[in-house]
Amino acid sequence: MHVSQIREKFIHYFVNKGHIHIPSSPVIPQDDPTLLFANAGMNQFKDIFLGKEKRDYLRATTSQKCIRAGGKHNDLDDVGYTSRHLTFFEMLGNFSFGDYFKKEAIQFAWEVSTEVFQLDPKKIYVSVFETDDEAFELWKNHIPENQIVRFGAKQNFWAMGDTGPCGPCTELLYDRGERFSSAKNPYEDESGERYLEFWNCVFMQFDKGPHGQTPLKRPSIDTGMGLERIAALKQGVDNVFEIDLFKSLIQDAEKILNKRYDDHRVAFHVIADHIRSLSFAIADGAILSNVDRGYVLRKILRRAVQFGRRLGKEEPFLHKMVQPLIHQMGDTYLELKTQQALIEEMILNEEEGFLRTLKKSGGLLQKAFEEAKPKNILDGEVAFKLKDTYGIPFDELALMAKDMSIQIDTQGYLKEEERAKEISRKGFEVKEQISLEPLLDFVEKHGACEFVGYEKISNTATVTGILLNGQFVDTLVKGQKGALILNETPFYAEKGGQIGDSGTIGSFVVETTKTPVKGLIVHEGKALETIVLSDILQAQVDSSSRKETEKHHTAAHILHYALQQVAGSGVRQQGSFVGANRLRFDFNSQKPLSELEIKEIERICNEKIRENLDVVAYELPYEEVKKEPKIKQFFQDKYDAIVRVVQIGDFSYELCGGTHVQNTKEILLLKVIKESSIASGVRRIEAICSQEAISLLLQKESTLEKLNLLLKCPHDKTLDTLEALLQHYKKMQKDLDDLKEGEKRKIFQDLLNEPQGKVIRELTLDLKDLVDIACPLAKGRSEAVFLFNENRFVLATPPKLDAKKLLEDLKGSITIKGGGTKEFVQGTFDVHLKGEAQLKHLRGLLEAVCC
């Protein structure tokens, strides 16, 4: 049974049991700062389990793309060395959101295992949480008691992360026989190789927070079956890398690497697995960097490259594995095909950069091992630095060390690694959030606040809620700052990069508008008069600010289109901001835009603006949208079953809940004002439009007018006049420099000809020139040279004296500051005298300290 058939049969079974088939979410978590990657099928349903979100179904089934290579669930170091671990895998799952619970979940799991996939019931063992007697008794209806085992929280209590939904679980294990282990039961199978876990059913009962667990309102079911593991069982192979999908991928890798798989199995396993994690992550919007998930992905790539180098590949090769992967999985996951160029480019750039790093660190490696030879031990701190700073994996160092009969200080290495992890954990610490329960309860009791701002910017509304310091109150007194909730509102809440509306609600001045939980729109501001619950007030959006914001938002969509036309279809939005007087657009790119590219982007934008194109918005089922590649959607956004599409002419289609102009002519003009880097692989364009852009052009025109007046030339001669002026300036500067250099040489020669003794002079030269004269002069003399200009000085000494010591001695007699070396110091001192008197005073001080 092929992988694609297994996926299809699983989904088909649960659809027939009343489950809705939900497509996989991206591997980059949607609106969840607690996760680096989607690591389980339940991630996209987290808010449903927590009761923060409701959908129009209670049962779901998925085949979810997962990456476990960072955070709580991390299989990276095991990949290649075991028969079952992967960093990227697909998790088949069925879910119940307060519908069925343990009895049905266990029944479904048994039927799928023994009837759909026809696994031998005599070889199936199950584990339950040590105190879960209910699950134990339910399993006895399907399986002999001697095939049921109890484990503690480490094995049979599942949590998505440090916070979030969790609960006891039951796991299905398959006995693969004595060739894997002599263990007689799962208790004895410490490696987990013989009794292979292939399905985990979690009884989701609790919400784990910073201060403990609280029961969920509706106990639910979350299950996960590893597609690759069940495929290995069904295809009768001992290793997940021997299933049909990996077999084809490895065959292509053999051609690229020019090596045989049977001779280098671990290396091929690592490369075949890691190309999947990298490709899917990049396709879903990730970038490789030095922080968070970007750092983890960079480690994955470097590990794969290192294994390639062991096979003799000293040039980039990993990017060549993208096409074979797309051949295997591109029909199921179309994002691999649409983002192929981006995936290949990003991997190639990273490979080249890492290989350059390795070349540079080659000397460090050699030095490290040479220093280790006397004691035959490589210091753990050095080993960790080579791994952490230069990306040389520990197993690569271990292999080199073994070849040289050198041991690595493993304890010291682990100590440094743990210290780094602790720093990383603090950097990625999940901050305690303000409780949203009162807000969620409010929505459940009063219903959602209706947004009517697409059609109008003013309406009469009822105050249904008042917040003061985060607590619900009945009255907001004159002068107090707080927030109002209305039954319906024309105010747009900050979302999707667009700022929240400002304006007034009766005597309440709205400073901004937000949506802390789904269905709730909160207007934050200050009461100019007392406001009471149930007041009926006039809500009025600031029309000027809204209109300018709409122009910048539509302009951002046009800019996105233009960027893809100029920089390539692989350009992906990484973030945005849309306000009333500017916009910014963050996008993935390995290099800056050239001046010509920026001008071309501006030209395309303004061409579309001048075409007077209608801007329309309409709703579609999200399932339909996913089948339309022309509609842009952003993988880190979370979408409802019905979504809103904003269309500009026939060239731009984006999922967007923001407000927009009705026709592009309202934008008038777009002007790019800045392009810069904000992170590794991410760049930012900042732009303005409408009156802001026109004002900028008028300002530049005014500046040009003033410049022409100063230059006394017509507009068409400005550049020529400026260039001639600059050439003249450069010539004068050169003449001046030559003159100063001649003067400096003359001064040096005069001082050189003076009799031996201290040299103290005030010269009208800058500090650099003073250093240039003082240092060589002191080398040919027997005593100190002190040159100064106003309050800045240089003190240089011959080899027998110490300039730093002289400076310290002078501090006892004069207010002087500075620093330098034994040969010379420089700095400032307080000037109390002028001319000869000053020279005499300084000479006396130097005489005193030199004696």
GROMACS .gro file of N, CA, C and O in nm, residues 141-181:
model
  164
  141ASN      N    1  -1.216  -0.430   2.586
  141ASN     CA    2  -1.321  -0.475   2.495
  141ASN      C    3  -1.263  -0.516   2.359
  141ASN      O    4  -1.334  -0.578   2.277
  142HIS      N    5  -1.139  -0.480   2.331
  142HIS     CA    6  -1.080  -0.504   2.199
  142HIS      C    7  -0.954  -0.591   2.203
  142HIS      O    8  -0.917  -0.650   2.101
  143ILE      N    9  -0.888  -0.596   2.317
  143ILE     CA   10  -0.754  -0.652   2.320
  143ILE      C   11  -0.732  -0.723   2.453
  143ILE      O   12  -0.787  -0.680   2.557
  144PRO      N   13  -0.654  -0.832   2.457
  144PRO     CA   14  -0.628  -0.901   2.584
  144PRO      C   15  -0.557  -0.810   2.683
  144PRO      O   16  -0.477  -0.724   2.645
  145GLU      N   17  -0.585  -0.831   2.810
  145GLU     CA   18  -0.530  -0.745   2.914
  145GLU      C   19  -0.378  -0.748   2.918
  145GLU      O   20  -0.314  -0.647   2.952
  146ASN      N   21  -0.320  -0.863   2.879
  146ASN     CA   22  -0.173  -0.871   2.883
  146ASN      C   23  -0.106  -0.792   2.770
  146ASN      O   24   0.016  -0.786   2.761
  147GLN      N   25  -0.188  -0.733   2.681
  147GLN     CA   26  -0.135  -0.646   2.577
  147GLN      C   27  -0.162  -0.499   2.606
  147GLN      O   28  -0.147  -0.413   2.520
  148ILE      N   29  -0.200  -0.470   2.730
  148ILE     CA   30  -0.222  -0.333   2.775
  148ILE      C   31  -0.120  -0.301   2.884
  148ILE      O   32  -0.105  -0.378   2.979
  149VAL      N   33  -0.050  -0.191   2.869
  149VAL     CA   34   0.051  -0.151   2.969
  149VAL      C   35   0.020  -0.010   3.019
  149VAL      O   36  -0.047   0.068   2.952
  150ARG      N   37   0.070   0.018   3.139
  150ARG     CA   38   0.052   0.151   3.198
  150ARG      C   39   0.188   0.220   3.208
  150ARG      O   40   0.286   0.160   3.250
  151PHE      N   41   0.189   0.348   3.170
  151PHE     CA   42   0.312   0.427   3.182
  151PHE      C   43   0.280   0.559   3.253
  151PHE      O   44   0.164   0.602   3.261
  152GLY      N   45   0.386   0.626   3.299
  152GLY     CA   46   0.371   0.754   3.367
  152GLY      C   47   0.357   0.871   3.269
  152GLY      O   48   0.340   0.853   3.148
  153ALA      N   49   0.370   0.992   3.325
  153ALA     CA   50   0.346   1.114   3.246
  153ALA      C   51   0.445   1.129   3.132
  153ALA      O   52   0.412   1.185   3.027
  154LYS      N   53   0.569   1.081   3.148
  154LYS     CA   54   0.669   1.099   3.043
  154LYS      C   55   0.624   1.036   2.912
  154LYS      O   56   0.642   1.093   2.804
  155GLN      N   57   0.563   0.916   2.920
  155GLN     CA   58   0.519   0.847   2.799
  155GLN      C   59   0.373   0.872   2.765
  155GLN      O   60   0.337   0.875   2.648
  156ASN      N   61   0.289   0.889   2.864
  156ASN     CA   62   0.145   0.887   2.838
  156ASN      C   63   0.068   1.007   2.891
  156ASN      O   64  -0.048   0.996   2.931
  157PHE      N   65   0.133   1.122   2.892
  157PHE     CA   66   0.061   1.248   2.917
  157PHE      C   67   0.115   1.347   2.816
  157PHE      O   68   0.234   1.377   2.815
  158TRP      N   69   0.029   1.395   2.727
  158TRP     CA   70   0.075   1.473   2.612
  158TRP      C   71   0.044   1.621   2.629
  158TRP      O   72  -0.065   1.659   2.672
  159ALA      N   73   0.141   1.705   2.594
  159ALA     CA   74   0.121   1.850   2.592
  159ALA      C   75   0.183   1.905   2.465
  159ALA      O   76   0.290   1.860   2.423
  160MET      N   77   0.118   2.003   2.404
  160MET     CA   78   0.167   2.059   2.279
  160MET      C   79   0.296   2.136   2.300
  160MET      O   80   0.385   2.137   2.215
  161GLY      N   81   0.307   2.202   2.414
  161GLY     CA   82   0.425   2.283   2.444
  161GLY      C   83   0.427   2.313   2.592
  161GLY      O   84   0.363   2.245   2.673
  162ASP      N   85   0.502   2.417   2.630
  162ASP     CA   86   0.508   2.455   2.771
  162ASP      C   87   0.375   2.508   2.821
  162ASP      O   88   0.347   2.507   2.941
  163THR      N   89   0.293   2.558   2.729
  163THR     CA   90   0.159   2.603   2.763
  163THR      C   91   0.062   2.549   2.658
  163THR      O   92   0.101   2.513   2.548
  164GLY      N   93  -0.068   2.545   2.693
  164GLY     CA   94  -0.168   2.505   2.595
  164GLY      C   95  -0.242   2.378   2.634
  164GLY      O   96  -0.225   2.324   2.745
  165PRO      N   97  -0.326   2.326   2.544
  165PRO     CA   98  -0.406   2.208   2.572
  165PRO      C   99  -0.319   2.085   2.600
  165PRO      O  100  -0.212   2.069   2.541
  166CYS      N  101  -0.368   1.997   2.689
  166CYS     CA  102  -0.293   1.877   2.723
  166CYS      C  103  -0.386   1.774   2.785
  166CYS      O  104  -0.502   1.803   2.814
  167GLY      N  105  -0.335   1.653   2.807
  167GLY     CA  106  -0.416   1.550   2.869
  167GLY      C  107  -0.350   1.414   2.862
  167GLY      O  108  -0.250   1.395   2.794
  168PRO      N  109  -0.406   1.313   2.932
  168PRO     CA  110  -0.354   1.178   2.925
  168PRO      C  111  -0.376   1.120   2.786
  168PRO      O  112  -0.463   1.166   2.712
  169CYS      N  113  -0.297   1.021   2.751
  169CYS     CA  114  -0.312   0.964   2.617
  169CYS      C  115  -0.299   0.813   2.621
  169CYS      O  116  -0.253   0.754   2.720
  170THR      N  117  -0.341   0.751   2.513
  170THR     CA  118  -0.321   0.609   2.493
  170THR      C  119  -0.248   0.591   2.361
  170THR      O  120  -0.282   0.656   2.261
  171GLU      N  121  -0.145   0.507   2.361
  171GLU     CA  122  -0.065   0.487   2.241
  171GLU      C  123  -0.083   0.345   2.188
  171GLU      O  124  -0.092   0.249   2.266
  172LEU      N  125  -0.086   0.332   2.056
  172LEU     CA  126  -0.091   0.202   1.992
  172LEU      C  127   0.050   0.167   1.946
  172LEU      O  128   0.116   0.248   1.879
  173LEU      N  129   0.097   0.049   1.984
  173LEU     CA  130   0.232   0.003   1.954
  173LEU      C  131   0.223  -0.127   1.873
  173LEU      O  132   0.133  -0.208   1.894
  174TYR      N  133   0.320  -0.146   1.783
  174TYR     CA  134   0.319  -0.267   1.702
  174TYR      C  135   0.448  -0.344   1.724
  174TYR      O  136   0.559  -0.291   1.711
  175ASP      N  137   0.432  -0.471   1.761
  175ASP     CA  138   0.547  -0.557   1.789
  175ASP      C  139   0.610  -0.601   1.657
  175ASP      O  140   0.553  -0.681   1.581
  176ARG      N  141   0.732  -0.551   1.630
  176ARG     CA  142   0.800  -0.583   1.504
  176ARG      C  143   0.893  -0.705   1.516
  176ARG      O  144   0.960  -0.740   1.418
  177GLY      N  145   0.897  -0.767   1.632
  177GLY     CA  146   0.968  -0.893   1.643
  177GLY      C  147   1.104  -0.886   1.709
  177GLY      O  148   1.158  -0.779   1.738
  178GLU      N  149   1.159  -1.005   1.733
  178GLU     CA  150   1.283  -1.018   1.808
  178GLU      C  151   1.405  -0.963   1.735
  178GLU      O  152   1.509  -0.939   1.796
  179ARG      N  153   1.394  -0.945   1.602
  179ARG     CA  154   1.512  -0.894   1.530
  179ARG      C  155   1.543  -0.750   1.570
  179ARG      O  156   1.652  -0.699   1.543
  180PHE      N  157   1.448  -0.682   1.635
  180PHE     CA  158   1.471  -0.544   1.680
  180PHE      C  159   1.514  -0.539   1.826
  180PHE      O  160   1.586  -0.448   1.866
  181SER      N  161   1.469  -0.637   1.905
  181SER     CA  162   1.502  -0.635   2.047
  181SER      C  163   1.456  -0.766   2.111
  181SER      O  164   1.363  -0.831   2.063
   0.00000   0.00000   0.00000
